[in-house]
């Protein structure tokens, strides 16, 4: 992998947060993890949550569950550094959680400019397995190196919600619900014995090649095995054929563009988000290839 070319792409295209994540991934030092967290603070609100376009297609300033998803992902990526503000973020999540234990897909959007319509039209009074599973999966990743997250009551509440909702699934879920539920189950598999059986149940909805078409998405939009099973040796990988993973690694390698970055396969909703998603996707691609020995 030509990391110098990709570093040049990141310098020219990516937001600071993803440049810091890339630096920590490629050349970690005692300073690179804290640098991620310093960049993350730029998206933080006084209420403890995160907004301001931390979710690139949700550019409104108020704190949102989508912002919490990306914030916790950054916190997990920054390990072993820990985020001083994480208790406030978890308290915000606790206050935002609905009575059944789930998070709404989005809260009311105060400024819809450059926001994706699905964020603007979301029902703030109905829990979403898609966003809750995504947020909780990243929280469990971050909790591996931060006991303040592992011990926070919100994590237990939201985890129970996800387990209960997934156990009730009878038909193939929407692609992103399926992928985030698989990521969630993988994240709790080390501590929750029931996760193994739920993984088996959900895996029956995954095609043999691991490619999950996104109904209603952009033309050809598809989730790939490395989108939800990027790390070798994790339980979710047991439900994918080795050939499917190898083929997806080949696909990801071929996806490197001449400018040093990767493209995204979904619709972006502003020029800014199109650039930011490419930087985010490039960090994800490099992380997946390196984790798998490519």
mmCIF file of C-alpha atoms in Angstrom:
data_model
loop_
_atom_site.group_PDB
_atom_site.id
_atom_site.type_symbol
_atom_site.label_atom_id
_atom_site.label_comp_id
_atom_site.label_asym_id
_atom_site.label_seq_id
_atom_site.Cartn_x
_atom_site.Cartn_y
_atom_site.Cartn_z
ATOM 1 C CA UNK A 1 0.000 0.000 0.000
ATOM 2 C CA UNK A 2 1.345 3.408 -1.011
ATOM 3 C CA UNK A 3 0.638 5.195 2.269
ATOM 4 C CA UNK A 4 2.484 8.341 1.153
ATOM 5 C CA UNK A 5 0.080 8.764 -1.768
ATOM 6 C CA UNK A 6 -2.877 8.128 0.506
ATOM 7 C CA UNK A 7 -1.500 10.589 3.069
ATOM 8 C CA UNK A 8 -1.339 13.198 0.316
ATOM 9 C CA UNK A 9 -4.954 12.437 -0.587
ATOM 10 C CA UNK A 10 -5.988 12.854 3.052
ATOM 11 C CA UNK A 11 -4.170 16.187 3.297
ATOM 12 C CA UNK A 12 -6.006 17.482 0.242
ATOM 13 C CA UNK A 13 -9.471 16.046 0.778
ATOM 14 C CA UNK A 14 -10.186 14.941 4.352
ATOM 15 C CA UNK A 15 -11.382 16.802 7.419
ATOM 16 C CA UNK A 16 -8.972 17.140 10.319
ATOM 17 C CA UNK A 17 -10.643 14.408 12.384
ATOM 18 C CA UNK A 18 -10.091 11.775 9.703
ATOM 19 C CA UNK A 19 -6.559 13.002 9.022
ATOM 20 C CA UNK A 20 -5.832 12.434 12.716
ATOM 21 C CA UNK A 21 -7.455 8.983 12.608
ATOM 22 C CA UNK A 22 -5.359 8.084 9.566
ATOM 23 C CA UNK A 23 -2.160 9.290 11.277
ATOM 24 C CA UNK A 24 -2.900 7.204 14.381
ATOM 25 C CA UNK A 25 -3.605 4.183 12.186
ATOM 26 C CA UNK A 26 -0.420 4.455 10.120
ATOM 27 C CA UNK A 27 2.144 5.981 12.495
ATOM 28 C CA UNK A 28 0.825 5.825 16.057
ATOM 29 C CA UNK A 29 2.683 7.684 18.790
ATOM 30 C CA UNK A 30 1.757 8.863 22.259
ATOM 31 C CA UNK A 31 0.438 12.047 20.649
ATOM 32 C CA UNK A 32 -1.700 10.695 17.791
ATOM 33 C CA UNK A 33 -4.557 9.289 19.896
ATOM 34 C CA UNK A 34 -5.001 12.514 21.892
ATOM 35 C CA UNK A 35 -4.902 14.430 18.591
ATOM 36 C CA UNK A 36 -7.998 12.516 17.426
ATOM 37 C CA UNK A 37 -9.825 13.512 20.595
ATOM 38 C CA UNK A 38 -8.760 17.144 20.281
ATOM 39 C CA UNK A 39 -10.227 17.225 16.763
ATOM 40 C CA UNK A 40 -13.396 15.546 18.026
ATOM 41 C CA UNK A 41 -13.959 18.355 20.516
ATOM 42 C CA UNK A 42 -14.644 20.720 17.640
ATOM 43 C CA UNK A 43 -17.981 18.969 17.076
ATOM 44 C CA UNK A 44 -19.032 18.938 20.717
ATOM 45 C CA UNK A 45 -21.990 20.877 22.145
ATOM 46 C CA UNK A 46 -22.432 22.198 25.707
ATOM 47 C CA UNK A 47 -25.085 19.510 26.337
ATOM 48 C CA UNK A 48 -22.403 16.806 26.024
ATOM 49 C CA UNK A 49 -23.468 15.530 22.613
ATOM 50 C CA UNK A 50 -21.961 16.086 19.174
ATOM 51 C CA UNK A 51 -23.281 17.666 15.973
ATOM 52 C CA UNK A 52 -22.060 20.292 13.485
ATOM 53 C CA UNK A 53 -21.658 17.809 10.642
ATOM 54 C CA UNK A 54 -19.757 15.112 12.512
ATOM 55 C CA UNK A 55 -22.170 12.879 10.556
ATOM 56 C CA UNK A 56 -21.280 14.354 7.158
ATOM 57 C CA UNK A 57 -24.827 14.345 5.765
ATOM 58 C CA UNK A 58 -26.303 15.824 8.961
ATOM 59 C CA UNK A 59 -24.759 19.287 9.107
ATOM 60 C CA UNK A 60 -27.169 20.933 11.538
ATOM 61 C CA UNK A 61 -25.432 22.046 14.758
ATOM 62 C CA UNK A 62 -27.510 20.287 17.433
ATOM 63 C CA UNK A 63 -26.407 17.056 19.095
ATOM 64 C CA UNK A 64 -27.691 13.939 17.353
ATOM 65 C CA UNK A 65 -27.473 10.143 17.769
ATOM 66 C CA UNK A 66 -25.624 10.131 14.433
ATOM 67 C CA UNK A 67 -23.060 12.473 15.948
ATOM 68 C CA UNK A 68 -22.706 10.178 18.952
ATOM 69 C CA UNK A 69 -22.047 7.264 16.587
ATOM 70 C CA UNK A 70 -19.096 8.993 14.948
ATOM 71 C CA UNK A 71 -17.881 10.422 18.262
ATOM 72 C CA UNK A 72 -17.691 6.988 19.878
ATOM 73 C CA UNK A 73 -16.019 5.577 16.779
ATOM 74 C CA UNK A 74 -13.331 8.253 17.105
ATOM 75 C CA UNK A 75 -12.988 7.515 20.826
ATOM 76 C CA UNK A 76 -12.490 3.808 20.067
ATOM 77 C CA UNK A 77 -9.987 4.597 17.320
ATOM 78 C CA UNK A 78 -7.986 6.846 19.659
ATOM 79 C CA UNK A 79 -7.214 4.022 22.116
ATOM 80 C CA UNK A 80 -5.294 3.727 24.339
ATOM 81 C CA UNK A 81 -5.968 7.442 24.823
ATOM 82 C CA UNK A 82 -9.241 8.129 26.628
ATOM 83 C CA UNK A 83 -11.669 10.996 26.108
ATOM 84 C CA UNK A 84 -12.110 13.304 29.089
ATOM 85 C CA UNK A 85 -15.599 14.257 27.881
ATOM 86 C CA UNK A 86 -16.907 10.707 27.499
ATOM 87 C CA UNK A 87 -19.032 10.737 30.701
ATOM 88 C CA UNK A 88 -20.891 13.792 29.397
ATOM 89 C CA UNK A 89 -21.466 12.110 26.031
ATOM 90 C CA UNK A 90 -22.848 9.007 27.751
ATOM 91 C CA UNK A 91 -25.080 11.144 29.967
ATOM 92 C CA UNK A 92 -26.401 12.871 26.835
ATOM 93 C CA UNK A 93 -27.152 9.490 25.277
ATOM 94 C CA UNK A 94 -28.895 8.403 28.467
ATOM 95 C CA UNK A 95 -31.090 11.524 28.403
ATOM 96 C CA UNK A 96 -31.857 11.034 24.685
ATOM 97 C CA UNK A 97 -32.822 7.362 25.008
ATOM 98 C CA UNK A 98 -36.556 6.664 24.710
ATOM 99 C CA UNK A 99 -38.522 4.712 27.336
ATOM 100 C CA UNK A 100 -38.051 1.369 25.536
ATOM 101 C CA UNK A 101 -34.264 1.736 25.711
ATOM 102 C CA UNK A 102 -33.620 2.699 22.090
ATOM 103 C CA UNK A 103 -32.414 5.885 20.450
ATOM 104 C CA UNK A 104 -34.459 7.779 17.867
ATOM 105 C CA UNK A 105 -32.967 7.742 14.385
ATOM 106 C CA UNK A 106 -32.621 11.513 14.677
ATOM 107 C CA UNK A 107 -33.810 14.387 16.832
ATOM 108 C CA UNK A 108 -35.530 17.404 15.256
ATOM 109 C CA UNK A 109 -33.180 19.096 12.805
ATOM 110 C CA UNK A 110 -32.990 22.836 13.437
ATOM 111 C CA UNK A 111 -31.266 23.692 10.142
ATOM 112 C CA UNK A 112 -31.949 21.311 7.231
ATOM 113 C CA UNK A 113 -29.417 22.958 4.897
ATOM 114 C CA UNK A 114 -27.241 20.293 3.215
ATOM 115 C CA UNK A 115 -28.785 17.535 5.361
ATOM 116 C CA UNK A 116 -29.940 14.227 3.898
ATOM 117 C CA UNK A 117 -33.748 14.024 3.781
ATOM 118 C CA UNK A 118 -33.851 10.831 5.836
ATOM 119 C CA UNK A 119 -32.309 12.678 8.786
ATOM 120 C CA UNK A 120 -34.683 15.628 8.474
ATOM 121 C CA UNK A 121 -37.822 13.477 8.244
ATOM 122 C CA UNK A 122 -36.974 11.060 11.085
ATOM 123 C CA UNK A 123 -39.492 10.502 13.878
ATOM 124 C CA UNK A 124 -37.845 11.623 17.139
ATOM 125 C CA UNK A 125 -40.374 9.675 19.208
ATOM 126 C CA UNK A 126 -39.718 6.192 17.785
ATOM 127 C CA UNK A 127 -36.700 4.036 18.580
ATOM 128 C CA UNK A 128 -34.498 2.919 15.701
ATOM 129 C CA UNK A 129 -32.624 -0.366 15.867
ATOM 130 C CA UNK A 130 -30.420 0.860 13.016
ATOM 131 C CA UNK A 131 -28.967 3.869 14.828
ATOM 132 C CA UNK A 132 -29.050 2.316 18.305
ATOM 133 C CA UNK A 133 -27.137 -0.786 17.214
ATOM 134 C CA UNK A 134 -24.597 1.374 15.371
ATOM 135 C CA UNK A 135 -23.986 3.640 18.367
ATOM 136 C CA UNK A 136 -23.860 0.800 20.892
ATOM 137 C CA UNK A 137 -21.429 -1.208 18.759
ATOM 138 C CA UNK A 138 -18.963 1.680 18.813
ATOM 139 C CA UNK A 139 -19.537 2.180 22.538
ATOM 140 C CA UNK A 140 -18.606 -1.440 23.214
ATOM 141 C CA UNK A 141 -15.471 -1.035 21.079
ATOM 142 C CA UNK A 142 -14.479 2.010 23.113
ATOM 143 C CA UNK A 143 -15.393 0.287 26.389
ATOM 144 C CA UNK A 144 -12.631 -2.263 25.890
ATOM 145 C CA UNK A 145 -10.088 0.349 26.977
ATOM 146 C CA UNK A 146 -12.269 2.681 29.060
ATOM 147 C CA UNK A 147 -14.142 1.256 32.071
ATOM 148 C CA UNK A 148 -16.152 4.477 32.415
ATOM 149 C CA UNK A 149 -17.993 3.443 29.254
ATOM 150 C CA UNK A 150 -18.352 -0.201 30.249
ATOM 151 C CA UNK A 151 -19.856 0.773 33.608
ATOM 152 C CA UNK A 152 -22.218 3.527 32.459
ATOM 153 C CA UNK A 153 -25.906 2.603 32.908
ATOM 154 C CA UNK A 154 -26.817 3.839 29.413
ATOM 155 C CA UNK A 155 -24.724 1.108 27.805
ATOM 156 C CA UNK A 156 -26.545 -1.646 29.672
ATOM 157 C CA UNK A 157 -29.956 -0.174 28.816
ATOM 158 C CA UNK A 158 -29.211 0.265 25.119
ATOM 159 C CA UNK A 159 -27.567 -3.155 24.882
ATOM 160 C CA UNK A 160 -30.699 -4.835 26.248
ATOM 161 C CA UNK A 161 -32.843 -2.927 23.765
ATOM 162 C CA UNK A 162 -30.718 -4.117 20.836
ATOM 163 C CA UNK A 163 -30.670 -7.735 22.001
ATOM 164 C CA UNK A 164 -34.439 -7.747 22.400
ATOM 165 C CA UNK A 165 -35.124 -6.140 19.027
ATOM 166 C CA UNK A 166 -32.745 -8.454 17.196
ATOM 167 C CA UNK A 167 -34.267 -11.514 18.878
ATOM 168 C CA UNK A 168 -37.644 -10.464 17.477
ATOM 169 C CA UNK A 169 -36.462 -10.210 13.854
ATOM 170 C CA UNK A 170 -38.310 -12.712 11.645
ATOM 171 C CA UNK A 171 -37.756 -11.354 8.131
ATOM 172 C CA UNK A 172 -34.732 -9.959 6.334
ATOM 173 C CA UNK A 173 -34.138 -6.451 7.697
ATOM 174 C CA UNK A 174 -33.161 -3.377 5.701
ATOM 175 C CA UNK A 175 -29.501 -3.633 4.693
ATOM 176 C CA UNK A 176 -28.188 -1.076 7.180
ATOM 177 C CA UNK A 177 -30.276 -2.507 10.005
ATOM 178 C CA UNK A 178 -28.787 -5.912 9.240
ATOM 179 C CA UNK A 179 -25.187 -4.716 8.978
ATOM 180 C CA UNK A 180 -25.296 -2.606 12.148
ATOM 181 C CA UNK A 181 -27.014 -5.426 14.040
ATOM 182 C CA UNK A 182 -24.222 -7.791 12.963
ATOM 183 C CA UNK A 183 -21.625 -5.250 14.108
ATOM 184 C CA UNK A 184 -23.438 -4.863 17.425
ATOM 185 C CA UNK A 185 -23.627 -8.609 18.063
ATOM 186 C CA UNK A 186 -19.963 -8.975 17.201
ATOM 187 C CA UNK A 187 -19.108 -6.183 19.651
ATOM 188 C CA UNK A 188 -20.906 -7.908 22.553
ATOM 189 C CA UNK A 189 -20.024 -11.506 21.674
ATOM 190 C CA UNK A 190 -17.227 -11.615 24.261
ATOM 191 C CA UNK A 191 -19.540 -10.681 27.141
ATOM 192 C CA UNK A 192 -23.056 -11.783 26.142
ATOM 193 C CA UNK A 193 -23.462 -15.542 25.485
ATOM 194 C CA UNK A 194 -26.756 -15.042 23.651
ATOM 195 C CA UNK A 195 -24.979 -13.063 20.937
ATOM 196 C CA UNK A 196 -23.702 -16.256 19.278
ATOM 197 C CA UNK A 197 -27.192 -17.604 18.659
ATOM 198 C CA UNK A 198 -28.470 -14.245 17.465
ATOM 199 C CA UNK A 199 -25.543 -13.999 15.055
ATOM 200 C CA UNK A 200 -26.522 -17.376 13.606
ATOM 201 C CA UNK A 201 -30.117 -16.214 13.183
ATOM 202 C CA UNK A 202 -29.165 -12.982 11.437
ATOM 203 C CA UNK A 203 -26.525 -14.642 9.265
ATOM 204 C CA UNK A 204 -29.285 -16.502 7.387
ATOM 205 C CA UNK A 205 -30.224 -13.158 5.824
ATOM 206 C CA UNK A 206 -26.705 -12.568 4.466
ATOM 207 C CA UNK A 207 -26.194 -13.777 0.861
ATOM 208 C CA UNK A 208 -23.473 -16.363 0.242
ATOM 209 C CA UNK A 209 -21.149 -13.745 -1.239
ATOM 210 C CA UNK A 210 -21.678 -11.431 1.750
ATOM 211 C CA UNK A 211 -23.013 -8.619 -0.453
ATOM 212 C CA UNK A 212 -26.186 -7.004 0.913
ATOM 213 C CA UNK A 213 -28.104 -4.838 -1.600
ATOM 214 C CA UNK A 214 -29.494 -1.566 -0.207
ATOM 215 C CA UNK A 215 -33.137 -1.370 -1.224
ATOM 216 C CA UNK A 216 -34.041 2.187 -2.218
ATOM 217 C CA UNK A 217 -30.419 3.341 -2.151
ATOM 218 C CA UNK A 218 -28.300 4.782 -4.928
ATOM 219 C CA UNK A 219 -28.086 2.671 -8.104
ATOM 220 C CA UNK A 220 -26.010 -0.401 -7.299
ATOM 221 C CA UNK A 221 -25.584 0.578 -3.631
ATOM 222 C CA UNK A 222 -24.453 -2.522 -1.761
ATOM 223 C CA UNK A 223 -22.955 -3.303 1.617
ATOM 224 C CA UNK A 224 -19.906 -5.556 1.419
ATOM 225 C CA UNK A 225 -18.445 -8.088 3.873
ATOM 226 C CA UNK A 226 -15.718 -5.714 5.035
ATOM 227 C CA UNK A 227 -18.351 -3.105 5.900
ATOM 228 C CA UNK A 228 -19.582 -5.261 8.772
ATOM 229 C CA UNK A 229 -16.827 -7.850 9.264
ATOM 230 C CA UNK A 230 -13.548 -6.015 8.760
ATOM 231 C CA UNK A 231 -11.597 -7.579 11.623
ATOM 232 C CA UNK A 232 -10.309 -11.155 11.256
ATOM 233 C CA UNK A 233 -10.837 -13.544 14.130
ATOM 234 C CA UNK A 234 -14.076 -11.935 15.290
ATOM 235 C CA UNK A 235 -17.278 -14.031 15.653
ATOM 236 C CA UNK A 236 -19.090 -12.403 12.728
ATOM 237 C CA UNK A 237 -16.378 -13.706 10.396
ATOM 238 C CA UNK A 238 -17.415 -17.279 11.220
ATOM 239 C CA UNK A 239 -20.569 -16.681 9.187
ATOM 240 C CA UNK A 240 -18.789 -15.595 6.025
ATOM 241 C CA UNK A 241 -17.071 -17.870 3.521
ATOM 242 C CA UNK A 242 -13.325 -17.331 3.267
ATOM 243 C CA UNK A 243 -13.768 -16.891 -0.469
ATOM 244 C CA UNK A 244 -16.239 -14.071 0.082
ATOM 245 C CA UNK A 245 -13.835 -12.222 2.381
ATOM 246 C CA UNK A 246 -10.903 -12.748 0.015
ATOM 247 C CA UNK A 247 -12.935 -11.461 -2.920
ATOM 248 C CA UNK A 248 -13.938 -8.410 -0.938
ATOM 249 C CA UNK A 249 -10.343 -7.679 0.018
ATOM 250 C CA UNK A 250 -9.481 -7.859 -3.684
ATOM 251 C CA UNK A 251 -12.350 -5.461 -4.426
ATOM 252 C CA UNK A 252 -11.100 -3.038 -1.790
ATOM 253 C CA UNK A 253 -7.560 -3.138 -3.136
ATOM 254 C CA UNK A 254 -8.859 -2.442 -6.637
ATOM 255 C CA UNK A 255 -10.861 0.469 -5.269
ATOM 256 C CA UNK A 256 -7.779 2.583 -4.599
ATOM 257 C CA UNK A 257 -8.032 5.519 -7.011
ATOM 258 C CA UNK A 258 -5.116 7.303 -8.696
ATOM 259 C CA UNK A 259 -5.422 10.234 -6.263
ATOM 260 C CA UNK A 260 -4.652 7.903 -3.328
ATOM 261 C CA UNK A 261 -8.143 7.699 -1.855
ATOM 262 C CA UNK A 262 -11.276 5.575 -2.035
ATOM 263 C CA UNK A 263 -14.739 6.499 -3.284
ATOM 264 C CA UNK A 264 -18.075 5.820 -1.605
ATOM 265 C CA UNK A 265 -20.936 3.854 -3.117
ATOM 266 C CA UNK A 266 -23.830 5.894 -1.764
ATOM 267 C CA UNK A 267 -25.346 9.310 -2.420
ATOM 268 C CA UNK A 268 -23.768 12.310 -0.693
ATOM 269 C CA UNK A 269 -25.928 15.345 -0.018
ATOM 270 C CA UNK A 270 -23.525 18.279 -0.258
ATOM 271 C CA UNK A 271 -20.120 19.046 -1.777
ATOM 272 C CA UNK A 272 -18.652 19.110 1.714
ATOM 273 C CA UNK A 273 -20.059 15.704 2.638
ATOM 274 C CA UNK A 274 -18.795 14.218 -0.633
ATOM 275 C CA UNK A 275 -15.237 15.185 0.323
ATOM 276 C CA UNK A 276 -15.631 14.203 3.958
ATOM 277 C CA UNK A 277 -17.120 10.796 3.183
ATOM 278 C CA UNK A 278 -14.179 10.037 0.897
ATOM 279 C CA UNK A 279 -11.730 10.774 3.708
ATOM 280 C CA UNK A 280 -13.785 8.651 6.097
ATOM 281 C CA UNK A 281 -14.010 5.806 3.561
ATOM 282 C CA UNK A 282 -10.274 5.949 2.973
ATOM 283 C CA UNK A 283 -9.521 5.513 6.674
ATOM 284 C CA UNK A 284 -11.905 2.543 6.766
ATOM 285 C CA UNK A 285 -10.340 0.966 3.674
ATOM 286 C CA UNK A 286 -6.785 1.317 4.960
ATOM 287 C CA UNK A 287 -7.783 -0.063 8.372
ATOM 288 C CA UNK A 288 -9.515 -3.092 6.825
ATOM 289 C CA UNK A 289 -6.648 -3.889 4.439
ATOM 290 C CA UNK A 290 -4.009 -3.575 7.149
ATOM 291 C CA UNK A 291 -6.017 -5.675 9.610
ATOM 292 C CA UNK A 292 -6.217 -8.416 6.988
ATOM 293 C CA UNK A 293 -2.547 -8.413 6.003
ATOM 294 C CA UNK A 294 -2.936 -6.539 2.726
#
